[in-house]
mmCIF file of C-alpha atoms in Angstrom:
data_model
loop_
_atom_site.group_PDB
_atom_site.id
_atom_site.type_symbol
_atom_site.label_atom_id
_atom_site.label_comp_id
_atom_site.label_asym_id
_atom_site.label_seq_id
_atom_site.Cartn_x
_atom_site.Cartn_y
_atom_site.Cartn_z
ATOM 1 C CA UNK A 1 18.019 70.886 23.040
ATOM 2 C CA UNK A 2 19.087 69.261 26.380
ATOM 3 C CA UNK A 3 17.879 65.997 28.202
ATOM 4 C CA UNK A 4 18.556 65.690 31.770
ATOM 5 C CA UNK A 5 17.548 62.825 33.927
ATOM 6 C CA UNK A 6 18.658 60.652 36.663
ATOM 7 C CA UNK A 7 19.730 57.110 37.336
ATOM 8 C CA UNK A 8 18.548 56.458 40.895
ATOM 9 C CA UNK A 9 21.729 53.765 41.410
ATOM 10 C CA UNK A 10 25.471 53.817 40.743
ATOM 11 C CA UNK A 11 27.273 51.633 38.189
ATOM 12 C CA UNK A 12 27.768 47.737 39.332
ATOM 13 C CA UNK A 13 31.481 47.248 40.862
ATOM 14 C CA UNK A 14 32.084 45.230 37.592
ATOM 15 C CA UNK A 15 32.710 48.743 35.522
ATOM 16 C CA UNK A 16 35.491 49.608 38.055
ATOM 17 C CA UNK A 17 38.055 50.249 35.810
ATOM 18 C CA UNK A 18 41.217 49.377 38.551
ATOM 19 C CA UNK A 19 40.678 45.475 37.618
ATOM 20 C CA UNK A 20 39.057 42.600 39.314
ATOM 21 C CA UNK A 21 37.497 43.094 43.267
ATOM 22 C CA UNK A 22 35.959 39.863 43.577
ATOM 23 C CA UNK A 23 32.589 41.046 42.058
ATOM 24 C CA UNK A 24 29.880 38.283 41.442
ATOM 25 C CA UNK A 25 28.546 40.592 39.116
ATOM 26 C CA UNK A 26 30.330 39.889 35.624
ATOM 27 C CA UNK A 27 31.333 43.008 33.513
ATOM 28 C CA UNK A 28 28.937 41.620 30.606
ATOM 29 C CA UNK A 29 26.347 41.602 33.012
ATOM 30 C CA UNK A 30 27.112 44.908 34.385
ATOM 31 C CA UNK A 31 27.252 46.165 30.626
ATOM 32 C CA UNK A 32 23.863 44.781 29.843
ATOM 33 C CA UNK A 33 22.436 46.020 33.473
ATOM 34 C CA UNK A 34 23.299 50.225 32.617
ATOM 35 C CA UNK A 35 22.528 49.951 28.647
ATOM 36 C CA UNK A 36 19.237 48.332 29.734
ATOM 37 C CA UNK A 37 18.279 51.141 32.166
ATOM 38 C CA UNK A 38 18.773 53.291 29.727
ATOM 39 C CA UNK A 39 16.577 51.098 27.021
ATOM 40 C CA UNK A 40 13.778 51.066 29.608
ATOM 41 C CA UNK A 41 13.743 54.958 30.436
ATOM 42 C CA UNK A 42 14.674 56.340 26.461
ATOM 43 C CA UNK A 43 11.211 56.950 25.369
ATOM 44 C CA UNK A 44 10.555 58.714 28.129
ATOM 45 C CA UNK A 45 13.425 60.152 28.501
ATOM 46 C CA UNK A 46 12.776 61.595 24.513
ATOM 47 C CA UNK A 47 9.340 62.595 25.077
ATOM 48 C CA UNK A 48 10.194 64.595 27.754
ATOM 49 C CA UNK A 49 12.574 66.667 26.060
ATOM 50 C CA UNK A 50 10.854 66.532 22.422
ATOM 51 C CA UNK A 51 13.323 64.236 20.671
ATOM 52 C CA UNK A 52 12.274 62.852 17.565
ATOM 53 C CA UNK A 53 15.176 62.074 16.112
ATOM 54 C CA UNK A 54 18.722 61.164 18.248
ATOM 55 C CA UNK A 55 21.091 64.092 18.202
ATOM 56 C CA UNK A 56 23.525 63.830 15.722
ATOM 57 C CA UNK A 57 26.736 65.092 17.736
ATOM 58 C CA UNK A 58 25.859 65.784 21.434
ATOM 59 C CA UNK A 59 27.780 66.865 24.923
ATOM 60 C CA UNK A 60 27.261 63.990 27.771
ATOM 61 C CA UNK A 61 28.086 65.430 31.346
ATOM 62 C CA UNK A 62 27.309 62.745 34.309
ATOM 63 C CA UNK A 63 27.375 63.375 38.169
ATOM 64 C CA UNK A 64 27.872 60.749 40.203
ATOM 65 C CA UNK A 65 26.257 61.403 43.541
ATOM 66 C CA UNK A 66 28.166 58.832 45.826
ATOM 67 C CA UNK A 67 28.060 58.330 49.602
ATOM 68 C CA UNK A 68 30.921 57.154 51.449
ATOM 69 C CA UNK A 69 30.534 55.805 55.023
ATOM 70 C CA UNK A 70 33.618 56.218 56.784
ATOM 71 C CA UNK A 71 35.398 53.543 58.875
ATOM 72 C CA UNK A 72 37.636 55.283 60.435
ATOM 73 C CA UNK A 73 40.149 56.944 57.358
ATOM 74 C CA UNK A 74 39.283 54.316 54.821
ATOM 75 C CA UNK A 75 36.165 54.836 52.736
ATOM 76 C CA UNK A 76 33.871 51.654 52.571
ATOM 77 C CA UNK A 77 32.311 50.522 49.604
ATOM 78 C CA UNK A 78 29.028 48.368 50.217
ATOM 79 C CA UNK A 79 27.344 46.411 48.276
ATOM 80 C CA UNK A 80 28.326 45.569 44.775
ATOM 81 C CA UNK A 81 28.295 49.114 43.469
ATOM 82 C CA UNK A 82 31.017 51.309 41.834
ATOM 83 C CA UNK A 83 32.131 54.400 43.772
ATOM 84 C CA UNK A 84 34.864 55.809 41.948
ATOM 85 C CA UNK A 85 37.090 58.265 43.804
ATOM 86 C CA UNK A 86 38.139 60.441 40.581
ATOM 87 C CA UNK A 87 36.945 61.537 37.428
ATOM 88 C CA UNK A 88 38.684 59.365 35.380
ATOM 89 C CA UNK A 89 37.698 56.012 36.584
ATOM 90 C CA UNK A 90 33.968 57.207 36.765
ATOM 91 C CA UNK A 91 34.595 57.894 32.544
ATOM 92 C CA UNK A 92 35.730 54.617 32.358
ATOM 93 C CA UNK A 93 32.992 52.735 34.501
ATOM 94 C CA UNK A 94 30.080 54.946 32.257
ATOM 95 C CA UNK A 95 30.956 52.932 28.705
ATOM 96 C CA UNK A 96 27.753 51.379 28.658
ATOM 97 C CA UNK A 97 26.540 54.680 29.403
ATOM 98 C CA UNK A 98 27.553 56.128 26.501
ATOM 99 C CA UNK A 99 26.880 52.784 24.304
ATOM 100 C CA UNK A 100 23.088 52.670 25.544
ATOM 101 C CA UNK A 101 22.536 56.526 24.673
ATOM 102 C CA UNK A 102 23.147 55.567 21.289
ATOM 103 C CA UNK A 103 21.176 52.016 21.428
ATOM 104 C CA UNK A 104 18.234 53.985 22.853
ATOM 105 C CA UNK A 105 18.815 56.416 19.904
ATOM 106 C CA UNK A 106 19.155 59.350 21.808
ATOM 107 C CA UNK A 107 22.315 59.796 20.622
ATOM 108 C CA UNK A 108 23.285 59.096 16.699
ATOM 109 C CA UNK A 109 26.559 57.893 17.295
ATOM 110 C CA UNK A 110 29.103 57.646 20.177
ATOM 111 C CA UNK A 111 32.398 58.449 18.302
ATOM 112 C CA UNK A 112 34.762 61.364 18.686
ATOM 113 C CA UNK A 113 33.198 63.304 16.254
ATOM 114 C CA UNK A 114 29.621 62.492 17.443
ATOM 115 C CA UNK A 115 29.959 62.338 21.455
ATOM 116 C CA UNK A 116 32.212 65.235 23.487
ATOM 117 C CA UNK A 117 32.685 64.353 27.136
ATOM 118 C CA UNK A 118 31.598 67.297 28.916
ATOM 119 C CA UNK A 119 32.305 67.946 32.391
ATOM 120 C CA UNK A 120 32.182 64.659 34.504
ATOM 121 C CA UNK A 121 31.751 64.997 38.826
ATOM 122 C CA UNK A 122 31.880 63.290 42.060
ATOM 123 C CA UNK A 123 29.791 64.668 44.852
ATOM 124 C CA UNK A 124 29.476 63.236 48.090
ATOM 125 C CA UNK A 125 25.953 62.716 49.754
ATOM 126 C CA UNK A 126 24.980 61.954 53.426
ATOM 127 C CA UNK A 127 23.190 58.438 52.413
ATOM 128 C CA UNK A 128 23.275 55.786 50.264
ATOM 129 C CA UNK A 129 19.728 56.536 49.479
ATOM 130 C CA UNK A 130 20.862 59.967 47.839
ATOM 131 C CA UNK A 131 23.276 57.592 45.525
ATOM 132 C CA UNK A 132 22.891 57.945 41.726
ATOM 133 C CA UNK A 133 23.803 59.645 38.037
ATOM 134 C CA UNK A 134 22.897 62.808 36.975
ATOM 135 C CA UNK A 135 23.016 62.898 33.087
ATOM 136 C CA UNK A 136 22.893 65.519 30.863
ATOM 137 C CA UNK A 137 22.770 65.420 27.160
ATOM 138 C CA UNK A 138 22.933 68.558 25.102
ATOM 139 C CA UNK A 139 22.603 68.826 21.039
ATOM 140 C CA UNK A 140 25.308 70.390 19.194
ATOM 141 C CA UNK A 141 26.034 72.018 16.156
ATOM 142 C CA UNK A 142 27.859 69.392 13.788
ATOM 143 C CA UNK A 143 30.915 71.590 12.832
ATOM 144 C CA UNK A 144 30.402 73.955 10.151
ATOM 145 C CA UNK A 145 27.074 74.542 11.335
ATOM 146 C CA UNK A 146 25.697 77.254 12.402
ATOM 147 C CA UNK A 147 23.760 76.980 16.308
ATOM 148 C CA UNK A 148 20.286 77.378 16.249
ATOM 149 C CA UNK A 149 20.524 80.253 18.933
ATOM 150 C CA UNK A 150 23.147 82.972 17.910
ATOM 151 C CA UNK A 151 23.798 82.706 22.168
ATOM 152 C CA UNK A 152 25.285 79.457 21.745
ATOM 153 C CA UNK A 153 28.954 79.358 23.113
ATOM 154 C CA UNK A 154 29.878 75.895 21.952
ATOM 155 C CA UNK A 155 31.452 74.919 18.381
#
């Protein structure tokens, strides 16, 4: 089973994991800001994809869709929001991410064994309009288990 959906804004600056920028926007705040979009949106988000129950081990891939306006070399960052340049720091930044899958119970648990990282992007867009997160959560098998569809390529 597999939910998709997307968050129409990127992560506050707060969550940039390089340190401090200045941001007004504390990193509790910006903690409590992405778990509760995720709070609002679960139910739908569950109903959607027929979730009754969270998944009890799941694959969490995120695109960040990120526009930078270019001053000459240098990319600008407006606003107060994130825009990571590599995969890494977006991982970072999406902790609360992760956290609020599993307060909104779409997700039993986010530990090792529960939670694998799947494939994480950056792709530029031509506005800041366009700016967002594409997630994508996909049930797995809990190891030793067999998949539901004998297709399945994943442990």
């Amino acid at each position: 089973m597999i939910v998709e959906f997307f968050i129409p804004e990127l992560p506050p600056q707060a969550l940039n994991p390089n340190g401090p920028h200045g941001s007004a926007f504390p990193v509790a705040e910006a903690r409590r800001w992405l778990r509760a979009i995720v709070a609002r949106n679960a139910e739908t988000w569950r109903s959607a994809g027929g979730i009754e129950e969270p998944f009890a081990r799941a694959r969490v891939e995120v695109t960040a869709f990120v526009y930078w306006r270019r001053n000459g070399r240098k990319p600008y960052h407006a606003s107060d929001r994130y825009r990571p340049f590599d995969v890494p720091n977006l991982v970072a930044a999406l902790k609360p991410l992760y956290d609020g899958l599993r307060d909104a119970r779409l997700i039993l648990d986010d530990t090792a064994a529960r939670l694998v990282l799947g494939d994480h992007a950056i792709e530029e867009v031509r506005d800041y309009a366009e700016e967002g997160l594409r997630v994508r959560v996909e049930e797995l098998p809990l190891p030793g288990e067999l998949p539901a569809n004998p297709e399945h390529e994943h442990p």
